[in-house]
Coordinates of C-alpha atoms and ligand atoms in Angstrom, one line a residue:
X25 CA -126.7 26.1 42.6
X26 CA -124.5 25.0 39.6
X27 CA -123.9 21.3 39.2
X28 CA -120.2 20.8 38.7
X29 CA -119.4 18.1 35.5
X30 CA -117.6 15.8 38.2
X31 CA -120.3 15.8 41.0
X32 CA -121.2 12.1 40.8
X33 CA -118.5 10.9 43.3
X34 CA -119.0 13.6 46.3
X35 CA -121.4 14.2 49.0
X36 CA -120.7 17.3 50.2
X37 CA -120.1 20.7 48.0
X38 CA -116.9 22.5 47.7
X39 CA -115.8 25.0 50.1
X40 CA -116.5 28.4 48.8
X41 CA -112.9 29.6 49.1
X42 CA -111.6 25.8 47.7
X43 CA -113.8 26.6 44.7
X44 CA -112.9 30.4 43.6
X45 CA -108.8 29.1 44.8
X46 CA -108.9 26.2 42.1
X47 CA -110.6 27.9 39.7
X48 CA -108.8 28.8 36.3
X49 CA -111.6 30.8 34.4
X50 CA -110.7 34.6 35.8
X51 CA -107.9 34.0 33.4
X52 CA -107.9 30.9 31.0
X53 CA -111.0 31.9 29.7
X54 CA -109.2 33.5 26.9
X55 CA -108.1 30.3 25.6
X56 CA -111.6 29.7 24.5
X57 CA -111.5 30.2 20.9
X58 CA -108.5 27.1 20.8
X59 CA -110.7 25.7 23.4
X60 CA -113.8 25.7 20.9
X61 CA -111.5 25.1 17.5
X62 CA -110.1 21.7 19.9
X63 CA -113.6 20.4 20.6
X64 CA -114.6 20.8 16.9
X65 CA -112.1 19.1 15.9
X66 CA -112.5 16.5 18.3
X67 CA -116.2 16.2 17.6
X68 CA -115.9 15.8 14.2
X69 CA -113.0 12.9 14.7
X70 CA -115.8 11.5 16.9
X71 CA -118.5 11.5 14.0
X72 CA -115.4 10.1 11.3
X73 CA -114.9 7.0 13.2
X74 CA -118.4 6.7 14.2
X75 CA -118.3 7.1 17.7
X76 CA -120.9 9.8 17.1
X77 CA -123.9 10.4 14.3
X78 CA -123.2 12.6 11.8
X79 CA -126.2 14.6 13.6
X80 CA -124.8 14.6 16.6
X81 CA -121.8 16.2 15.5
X82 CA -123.4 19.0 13.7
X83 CA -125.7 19.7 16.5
X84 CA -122.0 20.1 18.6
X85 CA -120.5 21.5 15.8
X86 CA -123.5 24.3 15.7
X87 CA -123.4 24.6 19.6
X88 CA -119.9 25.7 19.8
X89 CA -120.4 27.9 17.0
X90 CA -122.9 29.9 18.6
X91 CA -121.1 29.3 22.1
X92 CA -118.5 31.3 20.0
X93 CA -120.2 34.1 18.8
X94 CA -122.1 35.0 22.3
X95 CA -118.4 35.1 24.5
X96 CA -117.0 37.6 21.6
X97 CA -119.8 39.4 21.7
X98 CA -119.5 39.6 25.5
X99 CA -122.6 37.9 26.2
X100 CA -121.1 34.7 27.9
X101 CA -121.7 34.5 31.5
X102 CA -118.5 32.7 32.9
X103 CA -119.2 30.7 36.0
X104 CA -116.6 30.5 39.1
X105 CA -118.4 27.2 40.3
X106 CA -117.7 25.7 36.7
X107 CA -114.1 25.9 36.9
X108 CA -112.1 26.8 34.3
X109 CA -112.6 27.9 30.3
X110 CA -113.8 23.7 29.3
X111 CA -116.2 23.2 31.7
X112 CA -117.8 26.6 31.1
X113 CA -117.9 25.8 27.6
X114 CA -119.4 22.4 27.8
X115 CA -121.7 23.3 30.6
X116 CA -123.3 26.0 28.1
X117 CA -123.4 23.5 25.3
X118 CA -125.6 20.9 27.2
X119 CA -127.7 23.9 28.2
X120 CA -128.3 25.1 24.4
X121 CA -128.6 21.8 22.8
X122 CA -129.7 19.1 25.5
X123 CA -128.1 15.7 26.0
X124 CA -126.2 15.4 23.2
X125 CA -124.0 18.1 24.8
X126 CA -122.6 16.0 27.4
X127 CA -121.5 13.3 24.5
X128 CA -118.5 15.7 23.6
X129 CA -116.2 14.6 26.4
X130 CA -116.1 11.2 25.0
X131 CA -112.5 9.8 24.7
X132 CA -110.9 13.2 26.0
X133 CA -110.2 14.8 29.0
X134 CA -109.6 18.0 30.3
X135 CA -105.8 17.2 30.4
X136 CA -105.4 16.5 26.7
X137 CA -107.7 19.4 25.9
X138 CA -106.0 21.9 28.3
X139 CA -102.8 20.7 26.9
X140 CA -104.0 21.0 22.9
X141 CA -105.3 24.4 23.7
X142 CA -102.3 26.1 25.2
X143 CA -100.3 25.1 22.3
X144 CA -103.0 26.4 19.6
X145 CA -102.7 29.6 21.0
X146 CA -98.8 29.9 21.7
X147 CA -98.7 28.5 18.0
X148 CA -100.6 31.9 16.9
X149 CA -99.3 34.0 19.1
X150 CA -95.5 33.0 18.1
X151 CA -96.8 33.7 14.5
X152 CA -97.9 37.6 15.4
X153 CA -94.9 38.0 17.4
X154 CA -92.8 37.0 14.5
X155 CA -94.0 39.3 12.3
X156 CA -93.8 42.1 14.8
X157 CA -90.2 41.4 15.1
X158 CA -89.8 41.0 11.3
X159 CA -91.5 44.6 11.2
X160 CA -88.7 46.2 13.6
X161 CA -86.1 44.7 11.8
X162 CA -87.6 46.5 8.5
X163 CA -87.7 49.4 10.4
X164 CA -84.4 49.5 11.6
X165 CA -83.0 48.4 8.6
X166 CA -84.1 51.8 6.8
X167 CA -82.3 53.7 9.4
X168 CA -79.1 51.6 8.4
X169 CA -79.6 53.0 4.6
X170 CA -80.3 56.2 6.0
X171 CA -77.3 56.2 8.2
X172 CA -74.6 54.1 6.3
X173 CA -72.2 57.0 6.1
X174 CA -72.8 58.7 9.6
X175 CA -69.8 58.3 11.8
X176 CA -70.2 57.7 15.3
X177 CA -67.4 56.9 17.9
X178 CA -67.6 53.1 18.5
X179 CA -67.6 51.9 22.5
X180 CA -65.8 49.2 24.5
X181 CA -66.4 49.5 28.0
X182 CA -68.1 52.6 27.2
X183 CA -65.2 55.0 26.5
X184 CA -64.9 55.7 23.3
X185 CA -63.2 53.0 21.2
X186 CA -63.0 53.5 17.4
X187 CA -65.1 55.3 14.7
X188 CA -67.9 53.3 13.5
X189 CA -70.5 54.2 11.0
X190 CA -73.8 54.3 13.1
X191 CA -75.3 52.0 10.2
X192 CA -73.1 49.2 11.8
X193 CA -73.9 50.2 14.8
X194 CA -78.2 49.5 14.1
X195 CA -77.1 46.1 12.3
X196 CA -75.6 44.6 15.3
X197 CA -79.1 44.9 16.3
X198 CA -80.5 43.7 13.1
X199 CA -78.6 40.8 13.9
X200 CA -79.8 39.8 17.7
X201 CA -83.3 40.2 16.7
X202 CA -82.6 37.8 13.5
X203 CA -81.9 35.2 15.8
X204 CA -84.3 36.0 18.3
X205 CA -86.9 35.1 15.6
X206 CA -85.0 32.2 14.6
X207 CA -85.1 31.0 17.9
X208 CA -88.9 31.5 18.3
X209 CA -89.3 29.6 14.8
X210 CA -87.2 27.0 15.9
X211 CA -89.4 26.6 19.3
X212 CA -92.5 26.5 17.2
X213 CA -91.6 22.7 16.1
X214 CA -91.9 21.9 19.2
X215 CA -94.9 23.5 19.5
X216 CA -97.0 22.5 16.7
X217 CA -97.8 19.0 18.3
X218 CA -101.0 17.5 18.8
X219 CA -101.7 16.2 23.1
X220 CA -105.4 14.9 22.1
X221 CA -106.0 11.6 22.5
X222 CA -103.7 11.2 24.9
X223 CA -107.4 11.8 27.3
X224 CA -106.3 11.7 31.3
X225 CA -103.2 10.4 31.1
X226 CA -103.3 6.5 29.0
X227 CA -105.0 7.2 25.8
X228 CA -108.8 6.1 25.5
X229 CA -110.4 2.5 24.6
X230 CA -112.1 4.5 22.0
X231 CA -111.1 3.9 17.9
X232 CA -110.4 7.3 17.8
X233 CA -108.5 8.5 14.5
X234 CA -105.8 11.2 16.2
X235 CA -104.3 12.2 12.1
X236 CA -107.7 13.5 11.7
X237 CA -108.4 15.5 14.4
X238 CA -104.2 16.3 13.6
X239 CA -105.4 17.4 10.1
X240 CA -108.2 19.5 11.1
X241 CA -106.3 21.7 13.8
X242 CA -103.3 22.2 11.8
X243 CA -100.5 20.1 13.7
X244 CA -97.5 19.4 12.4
X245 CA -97.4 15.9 14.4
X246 CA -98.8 13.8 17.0
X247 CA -97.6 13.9 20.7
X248 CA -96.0 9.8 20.6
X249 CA -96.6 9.3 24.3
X250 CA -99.4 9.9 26.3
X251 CA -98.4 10.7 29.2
X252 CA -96.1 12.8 28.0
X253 CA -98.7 14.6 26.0
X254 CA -100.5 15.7 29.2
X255 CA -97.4 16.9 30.8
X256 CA -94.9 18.0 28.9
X257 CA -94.4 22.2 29.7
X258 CA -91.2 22.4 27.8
X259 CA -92.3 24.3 25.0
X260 CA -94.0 26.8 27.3
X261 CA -90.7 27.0 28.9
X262 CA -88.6 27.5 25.5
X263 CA -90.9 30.1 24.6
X264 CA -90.1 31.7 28.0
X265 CA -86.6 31.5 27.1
X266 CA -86.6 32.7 23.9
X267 CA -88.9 35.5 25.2
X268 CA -86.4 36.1 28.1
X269 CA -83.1 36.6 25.7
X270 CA -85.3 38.9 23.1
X271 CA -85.9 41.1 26.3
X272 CA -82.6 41.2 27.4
X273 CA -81.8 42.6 24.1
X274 CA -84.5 45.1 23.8
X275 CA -83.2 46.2 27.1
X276 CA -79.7 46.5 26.4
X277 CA -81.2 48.4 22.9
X278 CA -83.4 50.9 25.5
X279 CA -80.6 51.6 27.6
X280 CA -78.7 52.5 24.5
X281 CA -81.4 54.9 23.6
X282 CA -81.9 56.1 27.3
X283 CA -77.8 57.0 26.9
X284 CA -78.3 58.6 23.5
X285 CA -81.2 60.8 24.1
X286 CA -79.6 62.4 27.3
X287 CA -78.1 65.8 27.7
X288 CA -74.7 64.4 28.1
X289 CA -74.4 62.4 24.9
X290 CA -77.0 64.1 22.4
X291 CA -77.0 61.5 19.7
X292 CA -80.5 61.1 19.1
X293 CA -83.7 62.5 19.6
X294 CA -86.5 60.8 20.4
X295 CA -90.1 61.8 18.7
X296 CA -92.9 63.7 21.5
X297 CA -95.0 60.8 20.9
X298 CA -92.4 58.4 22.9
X299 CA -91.6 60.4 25.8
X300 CA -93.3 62.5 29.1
X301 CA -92.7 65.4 31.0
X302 CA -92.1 65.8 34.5
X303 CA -94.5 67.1 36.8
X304 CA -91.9 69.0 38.7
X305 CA -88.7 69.9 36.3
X306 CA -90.3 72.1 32.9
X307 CA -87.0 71.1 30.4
X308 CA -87.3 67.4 31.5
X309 CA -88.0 64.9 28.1
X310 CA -87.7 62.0 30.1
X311 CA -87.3 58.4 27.3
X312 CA -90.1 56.7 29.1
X313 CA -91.1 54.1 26.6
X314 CA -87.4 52.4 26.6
X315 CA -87.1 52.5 30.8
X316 CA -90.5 51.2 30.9
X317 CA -89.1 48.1 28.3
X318 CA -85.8 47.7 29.9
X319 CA -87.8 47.6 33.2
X320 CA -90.4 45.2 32.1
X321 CA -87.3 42.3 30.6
X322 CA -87.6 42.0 34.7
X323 CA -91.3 40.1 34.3
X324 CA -89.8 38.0 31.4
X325 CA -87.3 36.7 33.3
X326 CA -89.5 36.1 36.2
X327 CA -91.9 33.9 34.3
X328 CA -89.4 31.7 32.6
X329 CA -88.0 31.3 36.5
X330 CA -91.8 30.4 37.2
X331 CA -92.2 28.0 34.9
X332 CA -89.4 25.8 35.1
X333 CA -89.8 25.8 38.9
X334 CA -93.7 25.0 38.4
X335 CA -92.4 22.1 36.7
X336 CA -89.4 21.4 39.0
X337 CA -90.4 17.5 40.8
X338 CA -93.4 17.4 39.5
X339 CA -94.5 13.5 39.0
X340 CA -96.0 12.3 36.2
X341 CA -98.6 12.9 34.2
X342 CA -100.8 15.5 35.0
X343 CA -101.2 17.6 38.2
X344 CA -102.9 20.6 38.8
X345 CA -100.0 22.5 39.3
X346 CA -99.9 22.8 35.7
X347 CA -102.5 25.2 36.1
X348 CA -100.5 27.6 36.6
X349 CA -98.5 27.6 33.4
X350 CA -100.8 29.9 32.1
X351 CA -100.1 33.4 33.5
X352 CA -96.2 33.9 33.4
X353 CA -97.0 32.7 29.4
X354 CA -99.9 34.9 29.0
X355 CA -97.9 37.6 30.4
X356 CA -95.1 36.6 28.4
X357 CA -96.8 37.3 25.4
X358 CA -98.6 40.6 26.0
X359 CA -95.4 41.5 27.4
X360 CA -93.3 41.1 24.2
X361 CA -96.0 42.1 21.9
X362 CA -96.2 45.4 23.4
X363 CA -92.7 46.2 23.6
X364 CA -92.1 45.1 20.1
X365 CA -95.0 47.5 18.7
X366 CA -94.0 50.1 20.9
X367 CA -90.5 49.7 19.9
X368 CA -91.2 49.3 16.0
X369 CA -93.6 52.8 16.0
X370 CA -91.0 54.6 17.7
X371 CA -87.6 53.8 15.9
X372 CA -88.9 55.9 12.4
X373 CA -89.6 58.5 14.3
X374 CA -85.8 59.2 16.0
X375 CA -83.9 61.8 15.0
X376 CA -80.4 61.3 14.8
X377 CA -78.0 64.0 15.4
X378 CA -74.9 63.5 13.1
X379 CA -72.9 66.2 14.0
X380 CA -73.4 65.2 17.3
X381 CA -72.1 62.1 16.8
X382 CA -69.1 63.2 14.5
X383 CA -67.7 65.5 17.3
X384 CA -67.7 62.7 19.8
X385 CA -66.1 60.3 17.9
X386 CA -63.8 62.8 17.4
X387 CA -62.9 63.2 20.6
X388 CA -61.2 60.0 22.3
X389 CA -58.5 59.4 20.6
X390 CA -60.5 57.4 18.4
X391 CA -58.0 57.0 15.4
X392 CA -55.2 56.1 17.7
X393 CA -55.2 51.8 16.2
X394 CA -55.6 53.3 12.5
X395 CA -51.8 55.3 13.3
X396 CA -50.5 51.7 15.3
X397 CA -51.9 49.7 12.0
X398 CA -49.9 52.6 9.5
X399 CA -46.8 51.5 11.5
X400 CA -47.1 48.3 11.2
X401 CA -47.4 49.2 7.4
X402 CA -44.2 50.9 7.2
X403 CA -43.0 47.5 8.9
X404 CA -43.1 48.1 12.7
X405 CA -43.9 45.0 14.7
X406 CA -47.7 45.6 16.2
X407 CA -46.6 45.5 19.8
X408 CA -44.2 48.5 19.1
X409 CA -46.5 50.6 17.4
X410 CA -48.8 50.0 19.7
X411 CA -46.0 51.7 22.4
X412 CA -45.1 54.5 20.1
X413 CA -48.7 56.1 19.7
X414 CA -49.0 55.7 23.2
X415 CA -46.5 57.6 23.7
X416 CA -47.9 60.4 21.1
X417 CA -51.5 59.9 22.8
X418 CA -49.5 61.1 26.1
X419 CA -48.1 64.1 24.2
X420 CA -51.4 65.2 23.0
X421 CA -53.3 64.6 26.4
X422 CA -50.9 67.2 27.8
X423 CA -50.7 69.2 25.1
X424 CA -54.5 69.2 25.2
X425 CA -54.9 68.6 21.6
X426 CA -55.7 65.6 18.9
X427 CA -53.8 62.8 17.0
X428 CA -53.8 64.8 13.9
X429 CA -53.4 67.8 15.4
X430 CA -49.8 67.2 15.5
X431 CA -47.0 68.9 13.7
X432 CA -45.0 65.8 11.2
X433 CA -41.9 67.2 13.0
X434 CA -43.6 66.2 16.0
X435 CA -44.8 62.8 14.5
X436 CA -41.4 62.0 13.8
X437 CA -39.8 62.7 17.1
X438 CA -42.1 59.5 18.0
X439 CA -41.1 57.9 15.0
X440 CA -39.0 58.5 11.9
X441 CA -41.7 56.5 9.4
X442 CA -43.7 58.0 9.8
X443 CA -44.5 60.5 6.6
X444 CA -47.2 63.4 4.9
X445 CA -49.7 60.7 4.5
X446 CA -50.2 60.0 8.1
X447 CA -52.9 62.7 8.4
X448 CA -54.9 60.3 6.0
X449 CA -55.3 57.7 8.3
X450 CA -56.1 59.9 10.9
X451 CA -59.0 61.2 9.5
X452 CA -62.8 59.4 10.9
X453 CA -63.6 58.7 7.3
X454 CA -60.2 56.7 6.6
X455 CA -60.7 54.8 9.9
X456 CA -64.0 53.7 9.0
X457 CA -63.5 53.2 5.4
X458 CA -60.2 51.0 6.1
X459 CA -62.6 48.4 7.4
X460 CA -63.6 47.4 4.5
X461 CA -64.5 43.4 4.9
X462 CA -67.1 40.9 6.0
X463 CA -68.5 42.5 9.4
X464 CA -66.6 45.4 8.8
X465 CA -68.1 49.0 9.8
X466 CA -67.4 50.8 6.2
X467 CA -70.4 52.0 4.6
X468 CA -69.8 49.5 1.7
X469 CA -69.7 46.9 3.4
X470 CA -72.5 48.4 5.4
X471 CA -74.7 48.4 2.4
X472 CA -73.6 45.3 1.1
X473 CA -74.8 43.3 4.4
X474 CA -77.8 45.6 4.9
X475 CA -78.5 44.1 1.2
X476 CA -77.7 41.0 2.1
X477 CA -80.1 40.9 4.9
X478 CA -83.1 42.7 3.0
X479 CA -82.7 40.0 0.3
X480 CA -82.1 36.6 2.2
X481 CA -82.8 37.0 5.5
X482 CA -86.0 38.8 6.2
Ligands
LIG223 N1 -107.9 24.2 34.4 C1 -107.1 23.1 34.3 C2 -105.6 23.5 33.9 O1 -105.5 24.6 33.5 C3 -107.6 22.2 33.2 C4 -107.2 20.7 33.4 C5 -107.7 20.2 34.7 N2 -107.6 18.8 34.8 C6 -107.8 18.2 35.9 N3 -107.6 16.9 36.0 N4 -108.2 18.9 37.0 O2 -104.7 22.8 34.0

């Protein structure tokens, strides 16, 4: 039988369902590279202020390396009865190098150490994640060169509003996953904040040098109170939060692409490579890969809900409810990284149909606020042009025909200003084009902010 590291106080052993119930390894045994980096580092603060030899430490230090090497080789053996990731670890150590093994818990516990691990790994994980949403903005931003000019019909409650250039269209994207990465940055601070020596929950009576250990791991700066460094979950839960609103975009994106890709719009095509069959229906192309995102934003949001109720009343410092912090994050992050690669591979690869597009934004009415804006040009007040092309929007939906399908003599029976040049303004490229300012959907200014954006902002 394996002798559990906190045996000394008990008489009887653990119930076999108590011990695989409270047991963490099945899943927090991939923390164990931070686990390993953490007691390293802690060893070696150990050996600086003298609390270990110098040989001690590199026999530890050696120990863990080697510890290292067998689990990512797969030949680690990890142990229900020990627990979790830190007491498999240690248990191992003492194994391969003796007594000196069991010096390595000195001035630390397994609350400062769970603690200090969970943030080394969120730390690298926000880093990948980063760069993967960095690479899909990239991505997208090519399309926006690519697509600058194409004219698409612009949407408010889904009927077609206005033209818009379908450049626009990708940098209102552009824009959401900016700040989803500056949100992720800005939750890294928090982050990047060193729990050990905080130990159980007091701090330890040992002269421990924290700036040290600080230096060797990388932190930013040191948690100020200990038992908040053993307790505090509230950078898991920002991450959870800035994971759950970069879902509910890429959701709102997929269900744009679901929409496009169908029969009944026809905007886009999306590459083989991102989409199945059906087993029943031979013409079916069905857009998989953004259901299966927009379904998955569900999980997201479940695991921020998770954690903040985990930590809902909870007492401080420590309790083993905390345990279970590590899951919804896990899952967080495999999560997101997944649907950002998927999402980055598949956006070069969709074809966009422009003519497609064109027809539809010509259909709609779409140019009807370019003729209201030409009235008020010719020095209408807004709220009266906006009456008299209702009136000529009327005309043409019984008439079954477009704005500038209209005859002038027919223009003019709605209003006598209006003149030759109103078929300008009617046109999809003199609708875009008139937007022409910060924000606005002409392809210059377009360019200018996908410039802008490739320049600074990246
Ligand atoms: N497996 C535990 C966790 O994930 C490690 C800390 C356990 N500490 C304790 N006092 N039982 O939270």
């Amino acid at each position: 039988m394996i002798e559990k590291l906190w045996s000394g106080r008990f008489t009887a052993s653990t119930d076999a369902f108590v011990e695989a119930f409270t047991a963490s390894v099945s899943f927090d045994h991939r923390l164990y590279e931070y686990d390993i980096m953490g007691s390293i580092a802690h060893a070696r603060m150990l050996a600086y202020v003298g609390v270990l030899t110098e040989a001690e430490c590199t026999q530890i230090v050696e120990g863990l390396t080697e510890i290292q090497q067998e689990i990512a080789r797969g030949a680690f053996n990890w142990s229900v009865a020990l627990e979790d990731v830190h007491m498999n670890i240690e248990s191992r150590l003492t194994l391969k190098i003796g007594a000196v093994g069991k010096k390595l818990h000195t001035g630390r516990s397994r609350n400062d150490q769970v603690a200090t691990d969970i943030r080394l790994y969120l730390r690298a994980e926000i880093d990948l994640i980063s760069s993967e949403l960095t690479r899909l903005i990239t991505t997208l931003a090519e399309v926006v060169e690519r697509e600058a000019e194409t004219v698409m019909p612009g949407f408010t409650h889904l009927q077609s509003a206005q033209p818009i250039t379908f450049g626009h269209h990708l940098l209102a994207w552009c824009e959401m996953l900016l700040r989803d990465r500056a949100r992720l940055q800005d939750c890294r601070k928090r982050v990047d904040c060193m729990p050990l020596g905080a130990a159980a929950l007091a701090g330890t009576s040992y002269p421990i040098a924290r700036h040290y250990t600080a230096q060797l791991l990388g932190f930013d700066t040191l948690a100020e109170n200990s038992l908040d460094a053993v307790c505090d979950r509230d950078f898991a839960i920002e991450f959870a939060a800035a994971a759950a609103v970069l879902m509910m975009h890429l959701s709102r994106f997929s269900e744009e692409l679901v929409l496009w890709s169908s029969a009944q719009f026809n905007f886009i095509e999306l590459s083989d490579a991102f989409c199945t069959g059906s087993s029943i229906m031979p013409q079916k192309k069905n857009p998989d890969v953004p259901e299966l995102v927009r379904g998955k934003t569900g999980r997201v949001y479940g695991h921020l809900t998770s954690l903040l109720t985990l930590m809902k009343s909870q007492p401080l410092a420590y309790n083993k409810d905390n345990q279970e912090d590590k899951e919804p994050l896990f899952d967080t992050v495999d999560t997101l990284k997944g649907c950002l690669r998927v999402f980055a591979d598949m956006i070069p690869t969709m074809q966009v149909r422009r003519e497609q597009m064109r027809a539809a934004a010509q259909r709609g009415f779409t140019t009807a606020t370019d003729l209201a804006d030409y009235l008020v040009r010719k020095g209408v007040a807004f709220r009266d042009a906006h009456e008299i092309v209702g009136k000529a929007v009327r005309y043409c939906i019984e008439a079954d025909c477009d704005l500038d399908a209209l005859s002038l003599d027919v223009f003019q029976s709605f209003s006598a200003l209006i003149e030759d040049d109103v078929y300008d303004v009617l046109t999809l490229e003199g609708s875009v084009n008139a937007r022409n300012h910060i924000g606005g959907t002409a392809p210059s200014q377009v360019r200018a902010a996908l410039q802008r954006l490739r320049t600074a902002r990246l």
